[in-house]
Coordinates of C-alpha atoms in Angstrom, one line a residue:
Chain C
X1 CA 0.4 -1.2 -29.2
X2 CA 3.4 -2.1 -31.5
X3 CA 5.4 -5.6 -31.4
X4 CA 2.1 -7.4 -29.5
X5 CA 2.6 -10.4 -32.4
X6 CA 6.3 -11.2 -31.0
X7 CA 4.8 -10.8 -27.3
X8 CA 2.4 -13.6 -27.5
X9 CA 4.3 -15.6 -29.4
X10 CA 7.0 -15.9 -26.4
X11 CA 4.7 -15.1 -23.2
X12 CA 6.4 -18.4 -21.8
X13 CA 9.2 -17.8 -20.0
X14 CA 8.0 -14.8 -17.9
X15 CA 4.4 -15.2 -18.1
X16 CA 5.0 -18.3 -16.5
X17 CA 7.2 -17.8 -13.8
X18 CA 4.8 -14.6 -12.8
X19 CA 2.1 -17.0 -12.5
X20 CA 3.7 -19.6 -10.3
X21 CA 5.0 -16.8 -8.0
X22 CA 1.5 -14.9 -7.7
X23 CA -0.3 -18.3 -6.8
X24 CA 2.0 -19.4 -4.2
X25 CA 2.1 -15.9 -2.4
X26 CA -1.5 -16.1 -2.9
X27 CA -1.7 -19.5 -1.1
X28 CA 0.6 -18.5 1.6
X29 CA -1.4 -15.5 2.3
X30 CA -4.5 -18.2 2.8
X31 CA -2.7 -20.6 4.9
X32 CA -0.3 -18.6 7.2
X33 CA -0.6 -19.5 10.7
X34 CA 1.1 -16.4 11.7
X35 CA -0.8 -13.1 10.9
X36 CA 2.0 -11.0 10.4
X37 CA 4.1 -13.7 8.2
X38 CA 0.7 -13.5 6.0
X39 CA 0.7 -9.6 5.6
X40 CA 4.2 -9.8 4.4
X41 CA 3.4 -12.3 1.9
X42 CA 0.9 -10.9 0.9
X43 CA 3.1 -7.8 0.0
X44 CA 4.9 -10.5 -1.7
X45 CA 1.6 -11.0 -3.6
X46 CA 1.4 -7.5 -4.7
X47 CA 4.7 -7.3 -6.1
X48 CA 3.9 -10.2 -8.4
X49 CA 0.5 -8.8 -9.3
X50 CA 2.0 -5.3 -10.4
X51 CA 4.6 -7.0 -12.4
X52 CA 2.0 -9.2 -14.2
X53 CA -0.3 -6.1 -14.6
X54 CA 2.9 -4.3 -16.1
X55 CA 3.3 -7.4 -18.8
X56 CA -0.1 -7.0 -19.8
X57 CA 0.4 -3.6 -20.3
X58 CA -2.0 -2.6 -17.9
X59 CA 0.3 0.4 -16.4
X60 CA -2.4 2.0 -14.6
X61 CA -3.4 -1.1 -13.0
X62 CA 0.0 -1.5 -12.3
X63 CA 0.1 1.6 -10.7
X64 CA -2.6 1.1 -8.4
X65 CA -1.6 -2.0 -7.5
X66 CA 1.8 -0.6 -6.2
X67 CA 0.5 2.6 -4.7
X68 CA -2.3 1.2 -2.6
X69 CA -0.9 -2.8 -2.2
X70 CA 2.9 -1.7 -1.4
X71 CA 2.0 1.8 0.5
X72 CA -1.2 1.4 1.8
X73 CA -2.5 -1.9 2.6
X74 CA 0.6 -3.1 4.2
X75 CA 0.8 0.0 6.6
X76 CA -3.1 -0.3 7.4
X77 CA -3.2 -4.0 8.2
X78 CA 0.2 -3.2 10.4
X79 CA -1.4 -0.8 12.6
X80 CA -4.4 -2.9 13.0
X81 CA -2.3 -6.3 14.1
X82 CA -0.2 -3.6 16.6
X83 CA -3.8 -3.2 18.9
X84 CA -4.0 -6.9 19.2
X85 CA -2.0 -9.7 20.9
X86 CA 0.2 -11.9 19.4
X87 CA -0.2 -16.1 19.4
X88 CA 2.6 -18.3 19.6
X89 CA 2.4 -20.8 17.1
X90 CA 4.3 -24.3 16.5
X91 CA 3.4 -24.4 12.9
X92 CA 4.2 -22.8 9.9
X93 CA 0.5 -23.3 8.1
X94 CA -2.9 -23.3 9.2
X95 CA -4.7 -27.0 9.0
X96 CA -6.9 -27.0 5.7
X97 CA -10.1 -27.4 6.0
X98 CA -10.5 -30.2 3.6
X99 CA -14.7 -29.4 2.8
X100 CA -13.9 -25.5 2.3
X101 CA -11.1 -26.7 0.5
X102 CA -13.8 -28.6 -1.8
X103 CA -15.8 -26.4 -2.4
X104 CA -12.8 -24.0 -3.5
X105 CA -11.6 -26.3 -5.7
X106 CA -14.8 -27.6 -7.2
X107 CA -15.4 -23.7 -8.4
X108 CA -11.8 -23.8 -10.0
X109 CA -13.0 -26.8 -11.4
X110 CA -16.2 -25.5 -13.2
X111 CA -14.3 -21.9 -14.0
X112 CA -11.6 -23.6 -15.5
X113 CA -13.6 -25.5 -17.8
X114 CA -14.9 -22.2 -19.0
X115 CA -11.1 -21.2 -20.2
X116 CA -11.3 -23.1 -23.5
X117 CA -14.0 -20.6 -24.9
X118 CA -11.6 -17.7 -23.7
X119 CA -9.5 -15.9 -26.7
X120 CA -6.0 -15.8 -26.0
X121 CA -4.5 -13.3 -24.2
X122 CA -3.4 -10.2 -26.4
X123 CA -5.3 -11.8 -29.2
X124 CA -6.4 -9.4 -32.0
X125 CA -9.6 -11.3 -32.2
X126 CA -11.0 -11.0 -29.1
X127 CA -14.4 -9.2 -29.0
X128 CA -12.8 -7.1 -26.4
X129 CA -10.4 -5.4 -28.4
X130 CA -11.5 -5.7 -31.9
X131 CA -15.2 -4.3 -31.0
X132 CA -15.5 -1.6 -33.6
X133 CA -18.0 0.7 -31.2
X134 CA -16.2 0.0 -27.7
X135 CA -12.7 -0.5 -27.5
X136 CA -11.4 0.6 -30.8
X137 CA -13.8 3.8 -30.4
X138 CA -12.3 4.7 -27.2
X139 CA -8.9 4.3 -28.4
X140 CA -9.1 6.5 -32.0
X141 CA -12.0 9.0 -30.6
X142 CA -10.7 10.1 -26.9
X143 CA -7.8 12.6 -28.2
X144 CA -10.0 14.3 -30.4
X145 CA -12.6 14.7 -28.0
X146 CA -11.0 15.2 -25.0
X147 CA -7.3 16.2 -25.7
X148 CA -5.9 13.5 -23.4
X149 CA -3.8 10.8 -24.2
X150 CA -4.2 8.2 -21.5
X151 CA -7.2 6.9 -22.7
X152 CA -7.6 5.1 -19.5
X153 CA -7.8 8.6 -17.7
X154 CA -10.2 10.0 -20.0
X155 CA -12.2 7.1 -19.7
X156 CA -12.5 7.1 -16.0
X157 CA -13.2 11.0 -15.6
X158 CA -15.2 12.0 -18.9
X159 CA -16.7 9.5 -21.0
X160 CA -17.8 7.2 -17.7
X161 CA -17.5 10.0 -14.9
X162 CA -20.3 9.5 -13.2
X163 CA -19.2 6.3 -12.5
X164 CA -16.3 7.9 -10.9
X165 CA -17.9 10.3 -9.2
X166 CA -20.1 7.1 -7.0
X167 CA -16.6 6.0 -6.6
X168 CA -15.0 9.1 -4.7
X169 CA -18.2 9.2 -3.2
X170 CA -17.8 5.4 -1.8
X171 CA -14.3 6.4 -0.9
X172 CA -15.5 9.1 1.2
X173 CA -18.1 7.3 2.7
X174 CA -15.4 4.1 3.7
X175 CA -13.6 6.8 5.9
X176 CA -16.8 8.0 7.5
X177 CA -17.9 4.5 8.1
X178 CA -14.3 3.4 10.0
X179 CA -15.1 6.8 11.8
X180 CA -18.7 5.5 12.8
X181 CA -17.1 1.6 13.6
X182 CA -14.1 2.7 15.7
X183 CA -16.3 5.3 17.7
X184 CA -14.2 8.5 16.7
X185 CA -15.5 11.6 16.0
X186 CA -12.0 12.9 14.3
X187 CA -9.9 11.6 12.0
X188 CA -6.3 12.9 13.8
Chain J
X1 CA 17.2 -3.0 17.3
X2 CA 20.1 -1.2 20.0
X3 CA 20.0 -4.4 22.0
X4 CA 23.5 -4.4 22.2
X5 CA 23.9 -0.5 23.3
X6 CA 26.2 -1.0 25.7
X7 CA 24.1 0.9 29.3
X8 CA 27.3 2.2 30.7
X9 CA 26.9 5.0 27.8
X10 CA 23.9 6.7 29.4
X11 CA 26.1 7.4 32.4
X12 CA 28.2 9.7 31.0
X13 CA 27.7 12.8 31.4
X14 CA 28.6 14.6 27.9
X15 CA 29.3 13.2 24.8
X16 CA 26.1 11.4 24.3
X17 CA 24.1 12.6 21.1
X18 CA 20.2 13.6 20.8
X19 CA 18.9 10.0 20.9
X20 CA 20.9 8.3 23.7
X21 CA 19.9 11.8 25.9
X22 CA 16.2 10.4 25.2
X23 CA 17.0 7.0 25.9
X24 CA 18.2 8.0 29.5
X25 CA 15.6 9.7 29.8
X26 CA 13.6 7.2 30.0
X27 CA 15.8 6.3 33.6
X28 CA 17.9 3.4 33.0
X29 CA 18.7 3.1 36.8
X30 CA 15.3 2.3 37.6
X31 CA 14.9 -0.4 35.0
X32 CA 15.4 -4.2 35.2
X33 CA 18.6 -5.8 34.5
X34 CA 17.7 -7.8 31.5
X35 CA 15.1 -4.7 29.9
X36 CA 17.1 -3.4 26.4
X37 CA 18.0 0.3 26.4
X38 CA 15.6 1.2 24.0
X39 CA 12.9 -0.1 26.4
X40 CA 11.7 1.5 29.3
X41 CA 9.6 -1.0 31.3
X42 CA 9.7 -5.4 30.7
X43 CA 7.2 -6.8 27.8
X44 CA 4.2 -6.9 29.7
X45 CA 0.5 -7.0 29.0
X46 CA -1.3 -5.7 26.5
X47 CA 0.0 -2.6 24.1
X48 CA -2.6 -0.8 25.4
X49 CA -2.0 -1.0 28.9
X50 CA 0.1 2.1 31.2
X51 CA 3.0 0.8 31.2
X52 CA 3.6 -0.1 27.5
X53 CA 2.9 3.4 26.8
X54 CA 6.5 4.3 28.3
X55 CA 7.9 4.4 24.8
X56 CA 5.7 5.2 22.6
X57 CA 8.0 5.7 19.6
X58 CA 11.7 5.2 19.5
X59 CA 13.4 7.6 17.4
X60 CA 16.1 5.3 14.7
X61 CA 19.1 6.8 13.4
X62 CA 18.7 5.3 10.1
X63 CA 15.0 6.0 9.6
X64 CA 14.7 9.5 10.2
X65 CA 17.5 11.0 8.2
X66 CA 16.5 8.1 5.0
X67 CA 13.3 9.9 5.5
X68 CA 14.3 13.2 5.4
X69 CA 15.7 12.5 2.2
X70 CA 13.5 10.1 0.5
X71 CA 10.2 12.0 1.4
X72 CA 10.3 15.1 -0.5
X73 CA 11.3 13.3 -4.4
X74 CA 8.1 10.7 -3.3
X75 CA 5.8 13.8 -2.7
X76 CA 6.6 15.2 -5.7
X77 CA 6.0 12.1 -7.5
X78 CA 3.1 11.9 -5.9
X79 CA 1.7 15.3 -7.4
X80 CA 3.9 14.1 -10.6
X81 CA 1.6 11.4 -11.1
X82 CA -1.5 13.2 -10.4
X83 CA -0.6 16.6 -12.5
X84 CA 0.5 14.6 -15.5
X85 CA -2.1 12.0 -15.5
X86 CA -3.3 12.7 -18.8
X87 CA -0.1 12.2 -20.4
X88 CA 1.2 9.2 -18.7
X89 CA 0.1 6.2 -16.3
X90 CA -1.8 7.5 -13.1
X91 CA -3.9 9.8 -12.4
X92 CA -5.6 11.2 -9.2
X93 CA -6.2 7.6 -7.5
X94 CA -2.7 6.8 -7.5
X95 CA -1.2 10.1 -7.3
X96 CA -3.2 10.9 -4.1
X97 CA -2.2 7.0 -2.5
X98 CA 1.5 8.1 -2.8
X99 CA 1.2 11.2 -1.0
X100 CA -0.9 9.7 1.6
X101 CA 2.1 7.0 1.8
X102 CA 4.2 9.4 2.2
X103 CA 2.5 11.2 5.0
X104 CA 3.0 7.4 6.3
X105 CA 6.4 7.3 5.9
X106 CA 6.6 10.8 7.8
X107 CA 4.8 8.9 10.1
X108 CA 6.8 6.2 11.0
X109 CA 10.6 8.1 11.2
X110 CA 9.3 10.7 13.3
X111 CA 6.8 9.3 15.2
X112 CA 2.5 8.7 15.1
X113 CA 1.7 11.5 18.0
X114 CA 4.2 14.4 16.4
X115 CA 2.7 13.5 12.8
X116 CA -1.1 14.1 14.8
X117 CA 0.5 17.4 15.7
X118 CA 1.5 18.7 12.9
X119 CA -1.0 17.4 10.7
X120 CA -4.3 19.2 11.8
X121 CA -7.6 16.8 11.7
X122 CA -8.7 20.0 10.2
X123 CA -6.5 19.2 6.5
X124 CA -7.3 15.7 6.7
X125 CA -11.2 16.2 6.9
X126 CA -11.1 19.5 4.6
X127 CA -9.0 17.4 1.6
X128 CA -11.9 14.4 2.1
X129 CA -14.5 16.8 2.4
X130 CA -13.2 19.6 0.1
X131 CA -12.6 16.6 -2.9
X132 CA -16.1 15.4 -3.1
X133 CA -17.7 19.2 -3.0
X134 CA -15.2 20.0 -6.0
X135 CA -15.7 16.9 -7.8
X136 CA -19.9 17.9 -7.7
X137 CA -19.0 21.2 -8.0
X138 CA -17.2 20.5 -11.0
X139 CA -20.2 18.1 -12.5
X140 CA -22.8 20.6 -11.5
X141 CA -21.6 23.5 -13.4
X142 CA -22.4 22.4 -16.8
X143 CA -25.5 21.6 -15.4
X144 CA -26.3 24.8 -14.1
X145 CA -25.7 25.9 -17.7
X146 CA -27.9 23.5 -18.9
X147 CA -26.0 20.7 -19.9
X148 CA -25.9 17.1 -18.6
X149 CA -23.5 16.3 -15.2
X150 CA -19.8 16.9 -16.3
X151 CA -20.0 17.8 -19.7
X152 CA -16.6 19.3 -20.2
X153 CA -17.2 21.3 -22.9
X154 CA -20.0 23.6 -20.9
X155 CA -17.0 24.4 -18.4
X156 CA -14.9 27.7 -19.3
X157 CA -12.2 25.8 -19.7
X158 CA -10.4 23.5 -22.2
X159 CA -12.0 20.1 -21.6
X160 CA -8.5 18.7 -20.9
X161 CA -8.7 21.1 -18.0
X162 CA -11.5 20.4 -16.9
X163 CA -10.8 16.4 -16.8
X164 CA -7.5 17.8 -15.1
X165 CA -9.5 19.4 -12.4
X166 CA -11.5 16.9 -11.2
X167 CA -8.4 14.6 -11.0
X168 CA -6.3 17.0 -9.3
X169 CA -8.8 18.5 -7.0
X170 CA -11.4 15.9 -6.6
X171 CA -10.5 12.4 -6.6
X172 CA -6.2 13.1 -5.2
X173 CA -7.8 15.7 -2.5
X174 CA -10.3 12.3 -1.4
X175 CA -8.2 9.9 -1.6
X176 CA -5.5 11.4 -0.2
X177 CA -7.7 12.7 3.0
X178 CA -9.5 9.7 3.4
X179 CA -6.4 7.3 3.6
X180 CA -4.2 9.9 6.1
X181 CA -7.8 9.9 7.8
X182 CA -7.6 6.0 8.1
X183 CA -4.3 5.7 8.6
X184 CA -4.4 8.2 12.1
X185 CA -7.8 6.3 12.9
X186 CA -6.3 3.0 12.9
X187 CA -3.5 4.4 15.1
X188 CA -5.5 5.5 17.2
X189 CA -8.1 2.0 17.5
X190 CA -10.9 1.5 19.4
X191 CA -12.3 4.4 21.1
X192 CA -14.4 2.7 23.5
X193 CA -11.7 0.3 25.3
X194 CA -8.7 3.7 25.5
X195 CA -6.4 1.9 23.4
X196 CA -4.3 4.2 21.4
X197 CA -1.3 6.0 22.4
X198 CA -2.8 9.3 22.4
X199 CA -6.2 10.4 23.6
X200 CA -7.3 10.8 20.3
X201 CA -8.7 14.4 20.2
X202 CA -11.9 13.0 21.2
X203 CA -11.4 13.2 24.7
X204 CA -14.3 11.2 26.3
X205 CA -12.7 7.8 26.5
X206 CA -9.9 9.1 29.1
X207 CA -12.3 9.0 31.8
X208 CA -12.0 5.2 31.2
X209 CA -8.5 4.6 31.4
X210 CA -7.9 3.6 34.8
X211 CA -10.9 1.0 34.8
X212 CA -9.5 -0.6 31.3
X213 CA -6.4 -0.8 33.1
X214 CA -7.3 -3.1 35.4
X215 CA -8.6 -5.9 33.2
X216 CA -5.1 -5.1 30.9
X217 CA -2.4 -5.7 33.4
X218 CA -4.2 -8.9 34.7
X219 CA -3.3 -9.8 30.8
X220 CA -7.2 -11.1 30.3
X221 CA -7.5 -10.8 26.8
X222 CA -10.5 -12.9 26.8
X223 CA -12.7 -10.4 28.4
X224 CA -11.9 -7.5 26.0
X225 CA -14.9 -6.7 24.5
X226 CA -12.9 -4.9 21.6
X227 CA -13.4 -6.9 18.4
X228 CA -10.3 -5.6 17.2
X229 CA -8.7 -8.0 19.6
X230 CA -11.0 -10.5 18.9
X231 CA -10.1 -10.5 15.2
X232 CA -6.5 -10.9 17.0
X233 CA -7.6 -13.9 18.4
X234 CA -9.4 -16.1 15.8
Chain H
X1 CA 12.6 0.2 -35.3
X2 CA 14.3 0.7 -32.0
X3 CA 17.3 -1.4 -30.0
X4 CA 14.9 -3.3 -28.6
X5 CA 14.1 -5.3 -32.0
X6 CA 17.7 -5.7 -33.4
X7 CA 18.6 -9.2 -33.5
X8 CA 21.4 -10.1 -30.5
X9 CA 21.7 -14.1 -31.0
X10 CA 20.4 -16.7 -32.8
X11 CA 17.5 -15.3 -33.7
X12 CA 16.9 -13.7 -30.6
X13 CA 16.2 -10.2 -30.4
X14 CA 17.3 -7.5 -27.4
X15 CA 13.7 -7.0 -26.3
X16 CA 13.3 -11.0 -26.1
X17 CA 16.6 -11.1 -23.9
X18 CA 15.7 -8.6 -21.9
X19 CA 12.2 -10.6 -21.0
X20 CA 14.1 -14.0 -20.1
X21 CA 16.5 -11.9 -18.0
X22 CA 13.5 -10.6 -15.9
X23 CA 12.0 -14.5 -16.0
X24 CA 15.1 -15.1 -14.5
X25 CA 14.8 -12.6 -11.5
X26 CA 11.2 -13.4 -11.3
X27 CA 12.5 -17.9 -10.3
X28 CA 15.0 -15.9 -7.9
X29 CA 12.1 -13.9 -6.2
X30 CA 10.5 -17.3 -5.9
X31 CA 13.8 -18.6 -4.2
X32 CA 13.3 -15.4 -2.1
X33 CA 9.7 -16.7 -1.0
X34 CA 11.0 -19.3 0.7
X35 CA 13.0 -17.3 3.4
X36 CA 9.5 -14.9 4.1
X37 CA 7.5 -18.4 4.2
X38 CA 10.1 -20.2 7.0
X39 CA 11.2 -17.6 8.6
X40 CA 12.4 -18.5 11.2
X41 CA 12.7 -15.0 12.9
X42 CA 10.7 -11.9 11.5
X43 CA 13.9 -10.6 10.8
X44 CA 14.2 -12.9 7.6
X45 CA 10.8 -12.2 6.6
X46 CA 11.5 -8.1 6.5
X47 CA 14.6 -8.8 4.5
X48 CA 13.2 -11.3 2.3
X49 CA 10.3 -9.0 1.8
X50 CA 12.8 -5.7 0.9
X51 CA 15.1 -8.1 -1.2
X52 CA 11.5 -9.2 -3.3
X53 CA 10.8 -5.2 -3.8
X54 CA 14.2 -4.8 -5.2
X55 CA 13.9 -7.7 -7.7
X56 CA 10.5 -6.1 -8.7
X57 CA 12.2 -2.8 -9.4
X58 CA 14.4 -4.7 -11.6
X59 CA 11.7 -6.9 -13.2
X60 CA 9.6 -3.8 -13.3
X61 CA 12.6 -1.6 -15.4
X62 CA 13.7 -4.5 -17.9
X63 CA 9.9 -5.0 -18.7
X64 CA 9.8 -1.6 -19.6
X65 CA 12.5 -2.2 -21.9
X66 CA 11.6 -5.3 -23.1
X67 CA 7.8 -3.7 -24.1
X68 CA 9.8 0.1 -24.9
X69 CA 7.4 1.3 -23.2
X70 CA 9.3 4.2 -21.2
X71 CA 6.2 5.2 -19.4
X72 CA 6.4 1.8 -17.3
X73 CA 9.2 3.1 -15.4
X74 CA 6.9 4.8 -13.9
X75 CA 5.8 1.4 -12.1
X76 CA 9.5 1.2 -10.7
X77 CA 9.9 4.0 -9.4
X78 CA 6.6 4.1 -7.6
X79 CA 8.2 0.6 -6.3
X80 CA 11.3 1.7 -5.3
X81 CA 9.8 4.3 -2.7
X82 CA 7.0 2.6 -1.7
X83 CA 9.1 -0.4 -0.7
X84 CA 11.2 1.7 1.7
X85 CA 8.2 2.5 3.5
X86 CA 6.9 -1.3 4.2
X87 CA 10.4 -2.0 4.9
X88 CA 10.2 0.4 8.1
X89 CA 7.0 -0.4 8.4
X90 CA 7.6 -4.2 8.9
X91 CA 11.1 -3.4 10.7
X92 CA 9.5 -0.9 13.1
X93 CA 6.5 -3.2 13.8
X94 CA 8.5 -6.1 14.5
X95 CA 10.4 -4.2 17.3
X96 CA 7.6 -4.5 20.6
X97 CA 4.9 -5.6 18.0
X98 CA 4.4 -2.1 16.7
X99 CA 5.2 -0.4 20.7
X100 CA 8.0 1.6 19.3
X101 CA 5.6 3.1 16.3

């Protein structure tokens, strides 16, 4: 966690352009008329998400992001759009639908107002990181206890495993479930 | 993609390499003027349908040998990631999404059906099923020995180890086994309507091939009670 | 006290550089957004989408340097194979809408 003072000082430049990229793949991906033009963006989306992620020094995040966006998602959504039929279409972008659109925006509007009471990002104030019996616990406590360096690892498998353990369970129940919906009874 | 083969190559008699011999297999003589090499019958109906199953997979000169290559460093950093997730970023989540990928990438060079083949539904179910019995397996031990569920230091090993174990063979094995298990289930689709290039293992739905048929070539996609198509359709 | 933090230019340091160099990539990938939005032929959109992986890899590895955070390649590298494979999956979908897979 060296340097983080000259980090936030210049986020600009990088931070920013990251941000204008991820919103308009993420728009894109909601407005495509053309399915397979909105998986590819949204590939496109995933690219800019890990990269932000990475900034943030979030690397296992980052990680995930690029292991399950760039090899998984992609590929799944791929074979699903080859069992159905294509649609011409004579426009680039689906017609918004201004009252969804509304309602959208009207919950941007009422989150963003919330923003001002947010600490600043890599702030050394915020309750997040400077909470004496959380964060900063984790962070001094997990080698001795555990002998593992990547706090976020030890996290996930010792000090909140059980957690982890509903979640391998969920996982495993997802691929039993797409068994149950596609009316298989093996997987290959 | 070999659009612009020129056809007069399948007549020869020698000389031609491993892939053109399959592409004239396929009969070129019997094919429409304006079909592509690579195709065996015209773009018609549904991907489902008979006739669209001619060419199932199309073997690509550039693909499988890339493959070839590529696929062995991204399966070892696959088991890179998950082995030394203690040290550095990743862990068993992401380590078991790469090799799964790359059990996709095998997929695509050489082909969806060949990949079933060789890839026994047996491994797929016994990584999914295997992971989650090691990862309680795991928990349960300390509390056999009356401790609480995974309390590391009840295991006989080094609690890195143990926090190692359930990484390596509990969450990778799941994750792994249950996205190759999606993956081939998606491939495979609907069982119901006998869509899918292959007859899925399963065996009951070929029975009603001949009556899906029907409705396929007439290109009714209306009718299609699948609602894979009708997410297709929105 | 590594490279990173030596002063390069007017007050600018190396690891400062290296992060408006990977600004820099990150307005081309937004250039590159346009060809996967328009189009027109699928074609563009697979190379547009394999030309945004490779900037990624780039942005990915000088943000690693910028932070010296070594580890981060990791990121990359998982990139750079995993891009290969929606490349062909894209490029082999696009041929028969996914027939040939």
């Amino acid at each position: 966690m060296t340097g983080l003072e000259p980090v936030v000082a210049q986020v600009t430049a990088i931070e920013a352009s990251l941000l204008v990229f991820v919103v308009l793949t993420a728009l894109v991906t909601a407005l495509a008329r053309d399915v397979l033009a909105a998986v590819i963006v949204f590939g496109a989306y995933s690219l800019g998400m890990a990269a932000l992620y990475t900034f943030y020094r979030a690397p296992d995040v980052a990680l995930t992001e690029a292991a399950i966006s760039a090899g998984v998602t992609t590929v799944l959504l791929l074979l699903t759009l080859a069992k159905t039929t294509r649609i011409d279409h004579e426009t680039v972008f689906e017609e918004v639908n201004l009252p969804a659109a509304g309602a959208a925006g009207f919950l941007f509007a009422g989150l963003a107002l919330t923003m001002g009471d947010v600490p600043a990002v890599g702030s050394r104030e915020a309750p997040v990181w400077s909470n004496p019996d959380v964060t900063q616990w984790y962070l001094t406590e997990t080698y001795a206890q555990t002998g593992v360096e990547n706090t976020v690892m030890a996290v996930l498998a010792a000090f909140r495993g059980f957690d982890t353990f509903g979640e391998a369970v969920v996982v495993f129940a997802a691929g039993i479930a797409a068994l149950i919906v596609l009316h298989r009874e093996v997987f290959a | 993609m070999s659009d612009a083969r020129p056809n007069d190559r399948d007549d020869e008699p020698g000389g031609t390499g491993a892939v053109d011999g399959e592409s004239g297999d396929n009969g070129t003589d019997e094919k429409p003027d304006d079909v592509p090499p690579h195709r065996a019958v015209a773009r018609s109906g549904r991907l489902d349908s008979e006739q669209r199953q001619g060419t199932p997979y199309t073997e690509s000169q550039v693909i499988m040998p890339t493959v070839k290559i590529v696929a062995p460093f991204a399966f070892t950093f696959g088991l890179f990631v998950t082995f030394h997730g203690s040290g550095s970023p990743g862990g068993g989540f992401q380590g078991g999404a790469i090799m799964a990928a790359v059990v996709f990438m095998i997929a695509f060079a050489f082909g969806i059906e060949a990949t079933r083949d060789w890839l026994a539904n047996t491994v797929v179910v016994a990584l999914a099923v295997g992971g989650t019995l090691a990862f309680a397996a795991i928990g349960l031990i300390p509390v056999a020995r009356g401790g609480a569920f995974l309390q590391y230091d009840l295991l006989p090993i080094p609690v890195k180890y143990g926090l190692e174990s359930v990484e390596v063979f509990g969450i990778a094995a799941i994750v792994s086994g249950v996205l190759m298990g999606l993956f081939f289930l998606l491939a495979n689709g609907f069982a119901s309507d006998g869509s899918g290039f292959g007859d899925g293992g399963t065996g009951d739905d070929i029975d009603d091939i001949d009556d899906i048929d029907d409705t396929d070539e007439s290109a009714s996609t209306g009718s299609d009670p699948s609602p894979v198509t009708d997410g297709g359709e929105r | 006290m590594s490279v990173v933090d030596t002063a390069l230019v007017a007050g600018y340091t190396v690891g400062e550089f290296l992060l408006f160099a990977a600004a820099g990539f990150v307005v081309l990938a937004i250039g590159m957004l346009y060809r996967a939005v328009k189009g027109p032929t699928m074609q563009d959109r697979v190379l547009a989408v394999n030309v945004l992986g490779t900037n990624t890899v780039v942005i990915l590895a000088l943000l690693a340097a910028a932070l010296s955070e070594p580890t981060f390649l990791d990121i990359a590298l998982v990139y750079a194979l995993l891009n290969f494979l929606m490349a062909i999956a894209i490029s082999k979908f696009t041929v028969e809408r996914g027939g040939v897979l």
